PDB file of C-alpha atoms and ligand atoms in Angstrom:
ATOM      1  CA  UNK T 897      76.026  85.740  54.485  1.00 96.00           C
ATOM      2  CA  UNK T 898      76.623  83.022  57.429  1.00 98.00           C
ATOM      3  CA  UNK T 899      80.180  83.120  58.854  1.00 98.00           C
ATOM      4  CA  UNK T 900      81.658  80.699  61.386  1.00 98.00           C
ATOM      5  CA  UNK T 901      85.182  82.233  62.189  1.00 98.00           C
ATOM      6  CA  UNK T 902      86.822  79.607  64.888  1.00 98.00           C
ATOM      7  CA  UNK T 903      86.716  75.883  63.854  1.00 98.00           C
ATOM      8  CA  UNK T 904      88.691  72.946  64.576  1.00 98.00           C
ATOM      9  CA  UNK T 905      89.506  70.042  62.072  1.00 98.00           C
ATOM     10  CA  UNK T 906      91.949  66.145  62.907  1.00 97.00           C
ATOM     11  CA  UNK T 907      94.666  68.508  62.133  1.00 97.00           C
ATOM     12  CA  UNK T 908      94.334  69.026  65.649  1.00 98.00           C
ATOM     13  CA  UNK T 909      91.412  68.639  68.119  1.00 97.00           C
ATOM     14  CA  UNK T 910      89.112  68.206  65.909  1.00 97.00           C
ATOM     15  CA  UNK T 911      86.810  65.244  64.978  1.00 97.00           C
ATOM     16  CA  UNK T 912      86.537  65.957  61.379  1.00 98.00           C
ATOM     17  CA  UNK T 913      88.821  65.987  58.820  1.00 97.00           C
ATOM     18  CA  UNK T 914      89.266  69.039  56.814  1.00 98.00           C
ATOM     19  CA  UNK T 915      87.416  67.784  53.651  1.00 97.00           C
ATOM     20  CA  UNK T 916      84.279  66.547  55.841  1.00 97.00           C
ATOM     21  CA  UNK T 917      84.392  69.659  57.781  1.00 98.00           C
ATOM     22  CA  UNK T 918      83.658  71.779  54.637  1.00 98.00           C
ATOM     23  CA  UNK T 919      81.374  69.752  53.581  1.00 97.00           C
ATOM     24  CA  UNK T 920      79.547  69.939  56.792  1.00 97.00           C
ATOM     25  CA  UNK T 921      79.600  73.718  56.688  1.00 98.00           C
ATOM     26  CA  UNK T 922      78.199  73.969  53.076  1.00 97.00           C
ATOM     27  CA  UNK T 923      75.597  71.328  54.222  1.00 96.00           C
ATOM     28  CA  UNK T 924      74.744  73.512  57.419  1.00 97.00           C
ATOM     29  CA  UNK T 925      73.914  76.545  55.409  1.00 97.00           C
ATOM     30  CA  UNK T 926      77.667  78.477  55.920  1.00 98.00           C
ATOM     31  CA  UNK T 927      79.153  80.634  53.429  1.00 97.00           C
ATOM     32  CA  UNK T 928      82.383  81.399  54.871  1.00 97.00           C
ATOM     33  CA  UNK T 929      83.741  79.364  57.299  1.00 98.00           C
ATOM     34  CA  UNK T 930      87.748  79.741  58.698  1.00 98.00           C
ATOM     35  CA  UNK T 931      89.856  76.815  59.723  1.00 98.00           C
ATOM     36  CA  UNK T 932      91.914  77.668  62.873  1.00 98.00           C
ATOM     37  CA  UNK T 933      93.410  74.480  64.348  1.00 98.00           C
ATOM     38  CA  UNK T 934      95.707  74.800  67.416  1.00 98.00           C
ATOM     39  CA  UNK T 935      99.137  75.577  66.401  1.00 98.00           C
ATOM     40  CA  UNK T 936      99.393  74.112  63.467  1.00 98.00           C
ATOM     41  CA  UNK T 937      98.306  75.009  59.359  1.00 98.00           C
ATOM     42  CA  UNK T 938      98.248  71.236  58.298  1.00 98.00           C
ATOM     43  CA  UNK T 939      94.611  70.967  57.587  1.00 98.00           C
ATOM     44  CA  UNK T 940      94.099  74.125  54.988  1.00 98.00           C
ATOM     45  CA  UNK T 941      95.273  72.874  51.536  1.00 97.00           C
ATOM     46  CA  UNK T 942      93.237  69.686  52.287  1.00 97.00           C
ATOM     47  CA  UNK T 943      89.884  72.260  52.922  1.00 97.00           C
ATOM     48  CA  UNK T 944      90.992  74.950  50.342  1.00 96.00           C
ATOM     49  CA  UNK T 945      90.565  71.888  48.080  1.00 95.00           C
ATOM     50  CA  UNK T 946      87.085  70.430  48.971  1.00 94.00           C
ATOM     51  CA  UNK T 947      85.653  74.053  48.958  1.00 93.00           C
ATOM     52  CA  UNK T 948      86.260  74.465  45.711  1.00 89.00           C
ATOM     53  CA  UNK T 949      83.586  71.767  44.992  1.00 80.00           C
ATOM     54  CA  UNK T 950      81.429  72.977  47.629  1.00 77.00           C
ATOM     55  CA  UNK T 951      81.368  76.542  46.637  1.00 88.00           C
ATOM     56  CA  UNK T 952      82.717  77.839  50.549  1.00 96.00           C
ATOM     57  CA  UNK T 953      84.892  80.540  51.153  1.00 96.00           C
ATOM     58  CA  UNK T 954      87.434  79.183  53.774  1.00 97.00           C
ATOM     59  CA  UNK T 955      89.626  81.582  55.504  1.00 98.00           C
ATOM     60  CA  UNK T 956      93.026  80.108  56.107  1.00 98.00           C
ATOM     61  CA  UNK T 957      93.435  80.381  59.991  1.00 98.00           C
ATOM     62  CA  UNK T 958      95.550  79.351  63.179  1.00 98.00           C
ATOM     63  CA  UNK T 959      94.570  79.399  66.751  1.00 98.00           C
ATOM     64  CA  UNK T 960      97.997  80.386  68.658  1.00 98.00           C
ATOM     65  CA  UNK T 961      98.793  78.907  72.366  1.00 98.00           C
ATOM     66  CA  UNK T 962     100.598  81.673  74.319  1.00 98.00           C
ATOM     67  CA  UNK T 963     101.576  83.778  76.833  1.00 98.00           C
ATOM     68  CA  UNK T 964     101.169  87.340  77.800  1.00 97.00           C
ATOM     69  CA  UNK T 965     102.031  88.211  81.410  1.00 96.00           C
ATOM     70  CA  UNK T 966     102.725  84.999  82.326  1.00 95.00           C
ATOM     71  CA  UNK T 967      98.592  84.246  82.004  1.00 96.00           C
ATOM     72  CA  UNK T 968      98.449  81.746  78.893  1.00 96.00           C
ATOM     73  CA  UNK T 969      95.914  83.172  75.949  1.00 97.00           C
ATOM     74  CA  UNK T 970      95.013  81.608  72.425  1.00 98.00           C
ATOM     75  CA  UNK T 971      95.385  84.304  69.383  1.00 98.00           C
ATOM     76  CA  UNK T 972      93.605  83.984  66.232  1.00 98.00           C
ATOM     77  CA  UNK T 973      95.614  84.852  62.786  1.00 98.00           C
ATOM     78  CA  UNK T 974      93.460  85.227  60.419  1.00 98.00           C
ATOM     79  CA  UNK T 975      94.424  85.585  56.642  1.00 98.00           C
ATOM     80  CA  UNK T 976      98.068  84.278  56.953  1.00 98.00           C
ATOM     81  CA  UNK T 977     100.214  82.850  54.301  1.00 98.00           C
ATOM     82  CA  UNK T 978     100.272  79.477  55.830  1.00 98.00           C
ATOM     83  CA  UNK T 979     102.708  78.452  53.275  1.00 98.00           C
ATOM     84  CA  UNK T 980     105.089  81.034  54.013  1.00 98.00           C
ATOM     85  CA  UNK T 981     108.683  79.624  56.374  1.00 98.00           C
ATOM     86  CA  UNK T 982     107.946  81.982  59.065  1.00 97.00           C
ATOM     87  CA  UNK T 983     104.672  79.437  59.646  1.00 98.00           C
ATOM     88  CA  UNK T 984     106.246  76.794  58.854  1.00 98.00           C
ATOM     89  CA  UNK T 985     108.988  77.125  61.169  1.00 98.00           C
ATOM     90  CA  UNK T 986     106.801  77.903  63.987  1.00 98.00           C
ATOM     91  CA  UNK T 987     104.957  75.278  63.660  1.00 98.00           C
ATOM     92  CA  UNK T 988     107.002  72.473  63.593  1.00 98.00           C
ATOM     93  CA  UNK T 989     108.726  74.365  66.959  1.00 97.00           C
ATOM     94  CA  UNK T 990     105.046  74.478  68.569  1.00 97.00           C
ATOM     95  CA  UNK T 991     103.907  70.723  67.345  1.00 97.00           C
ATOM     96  CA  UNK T 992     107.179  69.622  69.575  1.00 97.00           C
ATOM     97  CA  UNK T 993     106.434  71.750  72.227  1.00 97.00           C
ATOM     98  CA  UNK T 994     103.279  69.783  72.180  1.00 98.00           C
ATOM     99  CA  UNK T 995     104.593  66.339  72.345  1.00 97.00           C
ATOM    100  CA  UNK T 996     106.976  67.268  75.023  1.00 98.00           C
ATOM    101  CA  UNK T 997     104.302  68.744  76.838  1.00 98.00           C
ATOM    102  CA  UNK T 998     102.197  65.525  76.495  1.00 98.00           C
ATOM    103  CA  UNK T 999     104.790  63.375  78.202  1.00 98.00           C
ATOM    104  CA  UNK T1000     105.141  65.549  80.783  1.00 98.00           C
ATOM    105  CA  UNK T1001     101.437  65.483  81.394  1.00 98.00           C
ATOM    106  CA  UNK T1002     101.509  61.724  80.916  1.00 98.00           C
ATOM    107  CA  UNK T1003     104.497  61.455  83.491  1.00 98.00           C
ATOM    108  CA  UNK T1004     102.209  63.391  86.273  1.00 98.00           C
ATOM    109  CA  UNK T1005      99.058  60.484  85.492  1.00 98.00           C
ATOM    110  CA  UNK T1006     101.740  57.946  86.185  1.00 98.00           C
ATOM    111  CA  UNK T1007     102.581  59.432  89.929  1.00 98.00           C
ATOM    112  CA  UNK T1008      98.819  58.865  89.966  1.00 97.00           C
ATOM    113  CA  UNK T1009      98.757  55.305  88.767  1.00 98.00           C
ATOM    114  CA  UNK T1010      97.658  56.685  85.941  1.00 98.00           C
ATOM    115  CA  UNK T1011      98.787  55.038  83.028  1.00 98.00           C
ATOM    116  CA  UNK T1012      98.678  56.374  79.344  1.00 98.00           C
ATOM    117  CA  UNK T1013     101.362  55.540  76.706  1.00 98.00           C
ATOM    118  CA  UNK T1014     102.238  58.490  74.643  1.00 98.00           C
ATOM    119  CA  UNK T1015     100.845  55.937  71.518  1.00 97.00           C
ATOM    120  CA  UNK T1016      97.658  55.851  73.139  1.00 98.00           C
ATOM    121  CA  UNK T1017      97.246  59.228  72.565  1.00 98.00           C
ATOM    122  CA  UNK T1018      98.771  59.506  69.181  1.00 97.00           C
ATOM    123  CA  UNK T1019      96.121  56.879  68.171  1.00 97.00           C
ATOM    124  CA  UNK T1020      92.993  58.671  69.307  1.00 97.00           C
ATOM    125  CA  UNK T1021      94.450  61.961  67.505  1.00 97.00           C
ATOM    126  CA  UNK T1022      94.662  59.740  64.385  1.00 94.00           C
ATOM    127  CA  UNK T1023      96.456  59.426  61.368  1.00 92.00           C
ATOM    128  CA  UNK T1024      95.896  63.133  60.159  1.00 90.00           C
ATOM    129  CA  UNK T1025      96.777  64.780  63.197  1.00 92.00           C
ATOM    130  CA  UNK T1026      99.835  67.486  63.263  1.00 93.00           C
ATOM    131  CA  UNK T1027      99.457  68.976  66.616  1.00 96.00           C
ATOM    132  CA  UNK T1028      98.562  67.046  69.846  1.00 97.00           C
ATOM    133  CA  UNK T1029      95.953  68.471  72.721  1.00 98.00           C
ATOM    134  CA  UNK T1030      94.125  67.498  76.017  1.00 98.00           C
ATOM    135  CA  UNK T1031      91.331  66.338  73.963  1.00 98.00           C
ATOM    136  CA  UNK T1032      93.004  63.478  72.920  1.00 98.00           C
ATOM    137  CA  UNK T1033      94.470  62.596  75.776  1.00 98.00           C
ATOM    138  CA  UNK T1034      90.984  62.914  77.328  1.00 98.00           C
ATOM    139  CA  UNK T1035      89.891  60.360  74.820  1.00 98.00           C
ATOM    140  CA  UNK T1036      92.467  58.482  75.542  1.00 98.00           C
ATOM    141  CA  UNK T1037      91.362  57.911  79.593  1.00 98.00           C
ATOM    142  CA  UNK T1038      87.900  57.437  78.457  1.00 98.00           C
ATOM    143  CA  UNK T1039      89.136  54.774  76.321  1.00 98.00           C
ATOM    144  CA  UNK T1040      91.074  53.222  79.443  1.00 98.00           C
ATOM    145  CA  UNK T1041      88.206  53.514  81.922  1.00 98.00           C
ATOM    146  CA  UNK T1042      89.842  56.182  83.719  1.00 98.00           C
ATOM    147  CA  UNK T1043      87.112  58.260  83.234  1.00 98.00           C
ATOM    148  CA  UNK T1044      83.394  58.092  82.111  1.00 98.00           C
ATOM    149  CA  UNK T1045      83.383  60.939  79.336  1.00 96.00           C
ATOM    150  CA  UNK T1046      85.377  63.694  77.971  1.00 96.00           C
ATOM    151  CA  UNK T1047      83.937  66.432  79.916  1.00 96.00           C
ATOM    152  CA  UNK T1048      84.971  63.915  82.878  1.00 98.00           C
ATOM    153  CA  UNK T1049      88.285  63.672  82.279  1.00 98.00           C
ATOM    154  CA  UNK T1050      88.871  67.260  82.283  1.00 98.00           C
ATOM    155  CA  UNK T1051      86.602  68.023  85.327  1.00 98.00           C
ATOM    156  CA  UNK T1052      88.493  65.043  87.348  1.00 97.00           C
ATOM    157  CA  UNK T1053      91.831  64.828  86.216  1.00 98.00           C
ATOM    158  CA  UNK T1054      93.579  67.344  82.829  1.00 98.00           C
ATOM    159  CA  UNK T1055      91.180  70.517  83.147  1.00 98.00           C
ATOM    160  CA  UNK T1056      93.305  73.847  84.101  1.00 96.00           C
ATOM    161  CA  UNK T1057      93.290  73.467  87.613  1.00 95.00           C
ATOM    162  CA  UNK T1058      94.593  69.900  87.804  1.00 97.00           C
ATOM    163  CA  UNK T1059      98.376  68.661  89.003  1.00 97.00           C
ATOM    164  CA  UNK T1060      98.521  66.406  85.340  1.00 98.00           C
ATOM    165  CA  UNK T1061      97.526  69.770  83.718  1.00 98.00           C
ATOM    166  CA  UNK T1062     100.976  71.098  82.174  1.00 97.00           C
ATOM    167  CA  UNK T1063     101.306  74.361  80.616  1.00 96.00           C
ATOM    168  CA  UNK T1064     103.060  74.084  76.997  1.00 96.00           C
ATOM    169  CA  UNK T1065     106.575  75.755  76.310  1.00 94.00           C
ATOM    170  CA  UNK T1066     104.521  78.934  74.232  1.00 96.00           C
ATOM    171  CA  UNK T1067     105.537  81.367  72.594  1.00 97.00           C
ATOM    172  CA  UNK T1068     105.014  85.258  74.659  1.00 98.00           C
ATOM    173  CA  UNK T1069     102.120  86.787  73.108  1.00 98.00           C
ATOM    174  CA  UNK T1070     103.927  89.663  71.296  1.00 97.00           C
ATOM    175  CA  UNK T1071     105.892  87.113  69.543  1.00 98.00           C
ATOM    176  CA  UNK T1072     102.412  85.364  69.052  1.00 98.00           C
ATOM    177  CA  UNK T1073     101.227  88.518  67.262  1.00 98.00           C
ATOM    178  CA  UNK T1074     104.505  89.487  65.244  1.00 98.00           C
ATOM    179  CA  UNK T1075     104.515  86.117  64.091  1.00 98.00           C
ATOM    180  CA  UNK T1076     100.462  86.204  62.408  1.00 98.00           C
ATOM    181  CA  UNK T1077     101.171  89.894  61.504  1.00 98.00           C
ATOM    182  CA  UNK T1078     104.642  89.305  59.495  1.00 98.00           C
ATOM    183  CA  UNK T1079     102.709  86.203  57.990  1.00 98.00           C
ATOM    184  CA  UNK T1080     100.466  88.547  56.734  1.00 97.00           C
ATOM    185  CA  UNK T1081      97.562  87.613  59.211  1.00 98.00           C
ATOM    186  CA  UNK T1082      95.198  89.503  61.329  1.00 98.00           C
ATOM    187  CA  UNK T1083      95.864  88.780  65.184  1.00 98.00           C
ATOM    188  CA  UNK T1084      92.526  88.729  66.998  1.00 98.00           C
ATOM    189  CA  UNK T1085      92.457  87.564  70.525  1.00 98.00           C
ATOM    190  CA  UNK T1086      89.775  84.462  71.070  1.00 98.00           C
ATOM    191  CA  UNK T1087      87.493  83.923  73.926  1.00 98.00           C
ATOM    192  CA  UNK T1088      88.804  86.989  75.829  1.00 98.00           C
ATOM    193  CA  UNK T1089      88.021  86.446  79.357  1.00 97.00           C
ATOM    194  CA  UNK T1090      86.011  89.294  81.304  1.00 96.00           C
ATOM    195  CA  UNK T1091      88.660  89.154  84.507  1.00 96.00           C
ATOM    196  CA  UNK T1092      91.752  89.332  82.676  1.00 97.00           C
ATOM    197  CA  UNK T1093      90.198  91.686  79.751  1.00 97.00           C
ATOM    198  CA  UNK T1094      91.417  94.865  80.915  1.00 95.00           C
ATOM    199  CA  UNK T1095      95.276  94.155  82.627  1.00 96.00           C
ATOM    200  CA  UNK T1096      95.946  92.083  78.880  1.00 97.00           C
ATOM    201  CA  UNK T1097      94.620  94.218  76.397  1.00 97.00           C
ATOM    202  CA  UNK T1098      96.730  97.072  76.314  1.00 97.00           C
ATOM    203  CA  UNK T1099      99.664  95.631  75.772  1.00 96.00           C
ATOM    204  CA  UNK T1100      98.408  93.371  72.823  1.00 98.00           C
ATOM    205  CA  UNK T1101      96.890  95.845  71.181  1.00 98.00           C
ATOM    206  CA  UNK T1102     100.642  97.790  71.659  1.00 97.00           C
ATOM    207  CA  UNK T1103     101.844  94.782  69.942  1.00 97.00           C
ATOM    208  CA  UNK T1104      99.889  94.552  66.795  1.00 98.00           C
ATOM    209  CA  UNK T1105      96.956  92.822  68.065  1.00 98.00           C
ATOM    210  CA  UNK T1106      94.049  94.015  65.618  1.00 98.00           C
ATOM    211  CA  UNK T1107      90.797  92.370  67.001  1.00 98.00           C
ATOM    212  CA  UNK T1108      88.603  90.614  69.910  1.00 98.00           C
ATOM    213  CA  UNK T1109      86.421  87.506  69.189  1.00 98.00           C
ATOM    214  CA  UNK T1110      83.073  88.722  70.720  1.00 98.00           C
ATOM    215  CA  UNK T1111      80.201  86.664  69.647  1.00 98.00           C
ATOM    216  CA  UNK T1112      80.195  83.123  70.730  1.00 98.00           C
ATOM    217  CA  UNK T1113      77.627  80.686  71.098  1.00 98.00           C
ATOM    218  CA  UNK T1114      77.408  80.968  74.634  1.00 95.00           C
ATOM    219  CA  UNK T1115      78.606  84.044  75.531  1.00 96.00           C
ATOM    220  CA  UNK T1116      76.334  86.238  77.739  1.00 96.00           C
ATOM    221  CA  UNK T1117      74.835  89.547  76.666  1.00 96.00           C
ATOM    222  CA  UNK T1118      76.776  91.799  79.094  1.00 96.00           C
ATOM    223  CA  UNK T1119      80.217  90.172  78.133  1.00 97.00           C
ATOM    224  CA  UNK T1120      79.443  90.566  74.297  1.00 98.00           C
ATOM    225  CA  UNK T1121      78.533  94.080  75.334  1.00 97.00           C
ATOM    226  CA  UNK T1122      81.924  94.519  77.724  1.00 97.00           C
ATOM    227  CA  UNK T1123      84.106  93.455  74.656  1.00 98.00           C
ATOM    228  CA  UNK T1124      82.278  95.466  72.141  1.00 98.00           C
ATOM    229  CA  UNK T1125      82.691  98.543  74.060  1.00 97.00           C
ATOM    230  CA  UNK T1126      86.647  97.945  74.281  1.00 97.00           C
ATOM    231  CA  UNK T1127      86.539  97.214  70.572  1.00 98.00           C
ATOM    232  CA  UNK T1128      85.110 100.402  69.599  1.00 97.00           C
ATOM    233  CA  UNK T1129      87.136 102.214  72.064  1.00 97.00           C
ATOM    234  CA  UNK T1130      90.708 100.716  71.115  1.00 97.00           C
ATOM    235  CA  UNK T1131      89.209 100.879  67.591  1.00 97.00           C
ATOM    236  CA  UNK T1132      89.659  97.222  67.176  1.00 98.00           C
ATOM    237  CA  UNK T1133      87.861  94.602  64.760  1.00 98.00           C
ATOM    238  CA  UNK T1134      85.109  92.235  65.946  1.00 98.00           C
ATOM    239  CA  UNK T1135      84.690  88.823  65.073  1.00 98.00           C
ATOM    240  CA  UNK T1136      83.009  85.933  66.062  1.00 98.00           C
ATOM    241  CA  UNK T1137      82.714  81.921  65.947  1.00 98.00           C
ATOM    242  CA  UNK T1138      81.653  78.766  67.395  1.00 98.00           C
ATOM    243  CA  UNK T1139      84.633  77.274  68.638  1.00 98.00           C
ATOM    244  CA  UNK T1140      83.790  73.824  66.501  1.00 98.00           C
ATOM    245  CA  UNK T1141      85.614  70.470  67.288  1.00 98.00           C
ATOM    246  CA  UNK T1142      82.874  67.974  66.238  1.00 97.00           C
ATOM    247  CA  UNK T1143      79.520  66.873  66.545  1.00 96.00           C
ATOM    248  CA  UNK T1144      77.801  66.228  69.971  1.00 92.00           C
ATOM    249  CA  UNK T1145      80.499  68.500  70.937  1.00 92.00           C
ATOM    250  CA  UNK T1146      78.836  72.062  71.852  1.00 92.00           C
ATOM    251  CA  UNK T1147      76.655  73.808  69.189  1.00 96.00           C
ATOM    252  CA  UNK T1148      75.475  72.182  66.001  1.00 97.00           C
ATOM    253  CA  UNK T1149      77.716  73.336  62.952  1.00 98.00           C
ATOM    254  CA  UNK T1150      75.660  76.292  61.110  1.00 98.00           C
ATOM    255  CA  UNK T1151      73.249  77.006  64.117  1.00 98.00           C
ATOM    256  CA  UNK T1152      75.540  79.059  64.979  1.00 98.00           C
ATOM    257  CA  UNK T1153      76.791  81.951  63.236  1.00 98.00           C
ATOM    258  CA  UNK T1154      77.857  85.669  62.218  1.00 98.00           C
ATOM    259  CA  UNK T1155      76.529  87.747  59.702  1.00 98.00           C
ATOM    260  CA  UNK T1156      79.059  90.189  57.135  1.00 97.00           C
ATOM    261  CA  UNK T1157      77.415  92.806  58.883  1.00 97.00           C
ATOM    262  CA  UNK T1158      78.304  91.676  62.553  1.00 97.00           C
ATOM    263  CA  UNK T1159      81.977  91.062  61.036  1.00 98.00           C
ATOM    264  CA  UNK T1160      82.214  93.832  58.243  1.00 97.00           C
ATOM    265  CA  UNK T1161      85.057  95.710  59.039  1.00 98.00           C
ATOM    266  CA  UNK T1162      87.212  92.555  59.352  1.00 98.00           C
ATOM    267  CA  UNK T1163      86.329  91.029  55.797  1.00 98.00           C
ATOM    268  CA  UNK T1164      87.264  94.528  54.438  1.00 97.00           C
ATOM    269  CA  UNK T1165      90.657  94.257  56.301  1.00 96.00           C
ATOM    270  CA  UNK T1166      90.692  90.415  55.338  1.00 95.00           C
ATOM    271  CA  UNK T1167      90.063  91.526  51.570  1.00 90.00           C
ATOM    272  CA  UNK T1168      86.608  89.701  51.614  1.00 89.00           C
ATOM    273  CA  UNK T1169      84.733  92.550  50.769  1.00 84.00           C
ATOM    274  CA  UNK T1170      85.207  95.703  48.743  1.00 78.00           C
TER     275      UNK T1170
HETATM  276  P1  LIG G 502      95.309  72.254  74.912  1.00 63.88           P
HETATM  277  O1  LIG G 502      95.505  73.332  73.884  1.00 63.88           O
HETATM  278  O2  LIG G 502      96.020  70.993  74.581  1.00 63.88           O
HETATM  279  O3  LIG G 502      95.578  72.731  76.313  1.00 63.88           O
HETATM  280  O4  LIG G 502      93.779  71.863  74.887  1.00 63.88           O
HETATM  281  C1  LIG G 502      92.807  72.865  74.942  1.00 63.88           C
HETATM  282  C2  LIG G 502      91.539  72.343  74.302  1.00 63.88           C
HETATM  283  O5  LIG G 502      90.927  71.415  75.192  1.00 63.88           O
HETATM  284  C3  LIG G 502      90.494  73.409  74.062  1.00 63.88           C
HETATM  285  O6  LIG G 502      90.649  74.007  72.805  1.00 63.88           O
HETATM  286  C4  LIG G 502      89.219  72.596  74.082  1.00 63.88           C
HETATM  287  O7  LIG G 502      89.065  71.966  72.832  1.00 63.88           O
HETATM  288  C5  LIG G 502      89.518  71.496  75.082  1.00 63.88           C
HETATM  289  N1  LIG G 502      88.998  71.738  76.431  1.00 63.88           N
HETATM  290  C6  LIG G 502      89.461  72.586  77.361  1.00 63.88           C
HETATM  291  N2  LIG G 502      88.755  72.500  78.504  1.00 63.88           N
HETATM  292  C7  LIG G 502      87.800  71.551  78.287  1.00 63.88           C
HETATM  293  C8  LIG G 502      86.739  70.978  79.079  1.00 63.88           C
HETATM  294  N3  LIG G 502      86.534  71.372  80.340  1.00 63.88           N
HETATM  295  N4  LIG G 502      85.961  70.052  78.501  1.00 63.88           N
HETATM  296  C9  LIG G 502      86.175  69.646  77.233  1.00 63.88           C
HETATM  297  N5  LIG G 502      87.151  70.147  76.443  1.00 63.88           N
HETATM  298  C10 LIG G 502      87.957  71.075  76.956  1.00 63.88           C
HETATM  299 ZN1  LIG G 503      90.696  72.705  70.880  1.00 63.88          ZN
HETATM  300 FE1  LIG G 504      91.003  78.482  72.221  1.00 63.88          FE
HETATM  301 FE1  LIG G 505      89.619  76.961  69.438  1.00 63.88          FE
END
């Protein structure tokens, strides 16, 4: 079985819709593929639909923004009940948080002559869009000449260490985890960095935090190795995924991918397997 566990649809960030997505996956040789759009749930009925013709498992997921001693971190729930309130309710909260965050970013461009309209980046998202990110707005200077690619406008003007870079109004990371874990989800903690691996993890996995993302397409052998040694030590799940947002962007969908053996234990907790 081929898994991709970290994908990214127009719900947010993403280039494809949900339907296309699946049908992508299926085409790419995936049999399980999970849906985990930045802060928001908006694109899973849409692919719980289409794989029922395509003969996919999708895993209903969410990639959360937050913070956990004051150093901001992305959690994975996996296996929530995106129709429950608690979801909902968070969600719309975190799709606002968004917005306001975008005009604040848009407001530091402007003391650069920099000159977006909050419209201009509601367009590139497009019309199926439920939570705003940097990647629009990216495509959104490209668009206006003020700069040559995406990967450009990060590097020169929105990437982390940039004035115009704004940190969102998040949610702590223990309410990040209650809220996947009383939605019935699976917290796992994506892309764990190596330097902050170590001060962080304890007290998410005091919180409820269940697992650490460790294969990625271009992770190095010693840092897969670092966070599978923590994994088996704090007895925590392993999972892995490509990070998706579209094509050209990274890895091809379905050349990368986990197997149900690399990802076992966490499709037995998920209810996947027997
Ligand atoms: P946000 O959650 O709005 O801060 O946006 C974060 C998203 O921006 C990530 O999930 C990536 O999709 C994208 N991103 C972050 N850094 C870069 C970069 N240097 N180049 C291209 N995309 C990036
Ligand atoms: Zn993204
Ligand atoms: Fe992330
Ligand atoms: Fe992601």
């Amino acid at each position: 079985m081929k898994l991709d566990l970290h994908t990214h649809t127009t719900a947010s960030d993403g280039v494809l819709s949900p339907e296309d997505l699946v049908g992508l996956a299926k085409k790419s040789g995936l049999d399980a593929l999970a849906i985990t759009d930045h802060d928001t749930v908006a694109g899973l009925s849409e692919a719980m639909k289409s794989a029922m013709d395509h003969s996919i498992q999708i895993i209903p997921g969410m990639e959360v923004s937050c913070v956990a001693s004051g150093i901001p971190c992305h959690i994975l729930g996996y296996f929530i009940d995106y129709k429950s309130s608690i979801v909902t309710a968070y969600t719309a909260g975190a799709i606002r948080a968004r917005e306001e965050r975008m005009n604040r970013m848009l407001d530091r461009l402007a003391d650069q002559n920099i000159i977006i309209q909050i419209e201009d980046v509601i367009r590139e998202a497009g019309p199926e869009r439920s939570s705003l990110g940097r990647p629009h707005l990216a495509r959104a200077l490209v668009r206006k000449n003020y700069a040559s690619s995406i990967t450009d406008a990060f590097d020169k003007l929105i990437g982390d260490q940039h004035p115009a870079q704004m940190a969102i109004d998040a949610l702590g990371a223990t309410e990040a985890i209650r809220l996947i874990r009383d939605s019935g989800g699976i917290a796992v903690w994506a892309h764990p960095r190596l330097e902050v691996l170590d001060k962080l993890l304890p007290e998410l996995v005091a919180v409820g935090l269940r697992g650490l993302e460790v294969y990625r397409p271009k992770s190095s052998p010693q840092h897969i190795l670092a966070l599978k040694t923590r994994a088996t030590k704090m007895d925590l799940l392993v999972t892995g995924g490509s990070d998706w947002h579209g094509p050209g962007l990274g890895v091809d969908l379905g050349r990368f991918y986990v197997t149900d053996d690399d990802v076992n234990q966490f499709l037995r907790e998920g209810q996947l397997l027997a």
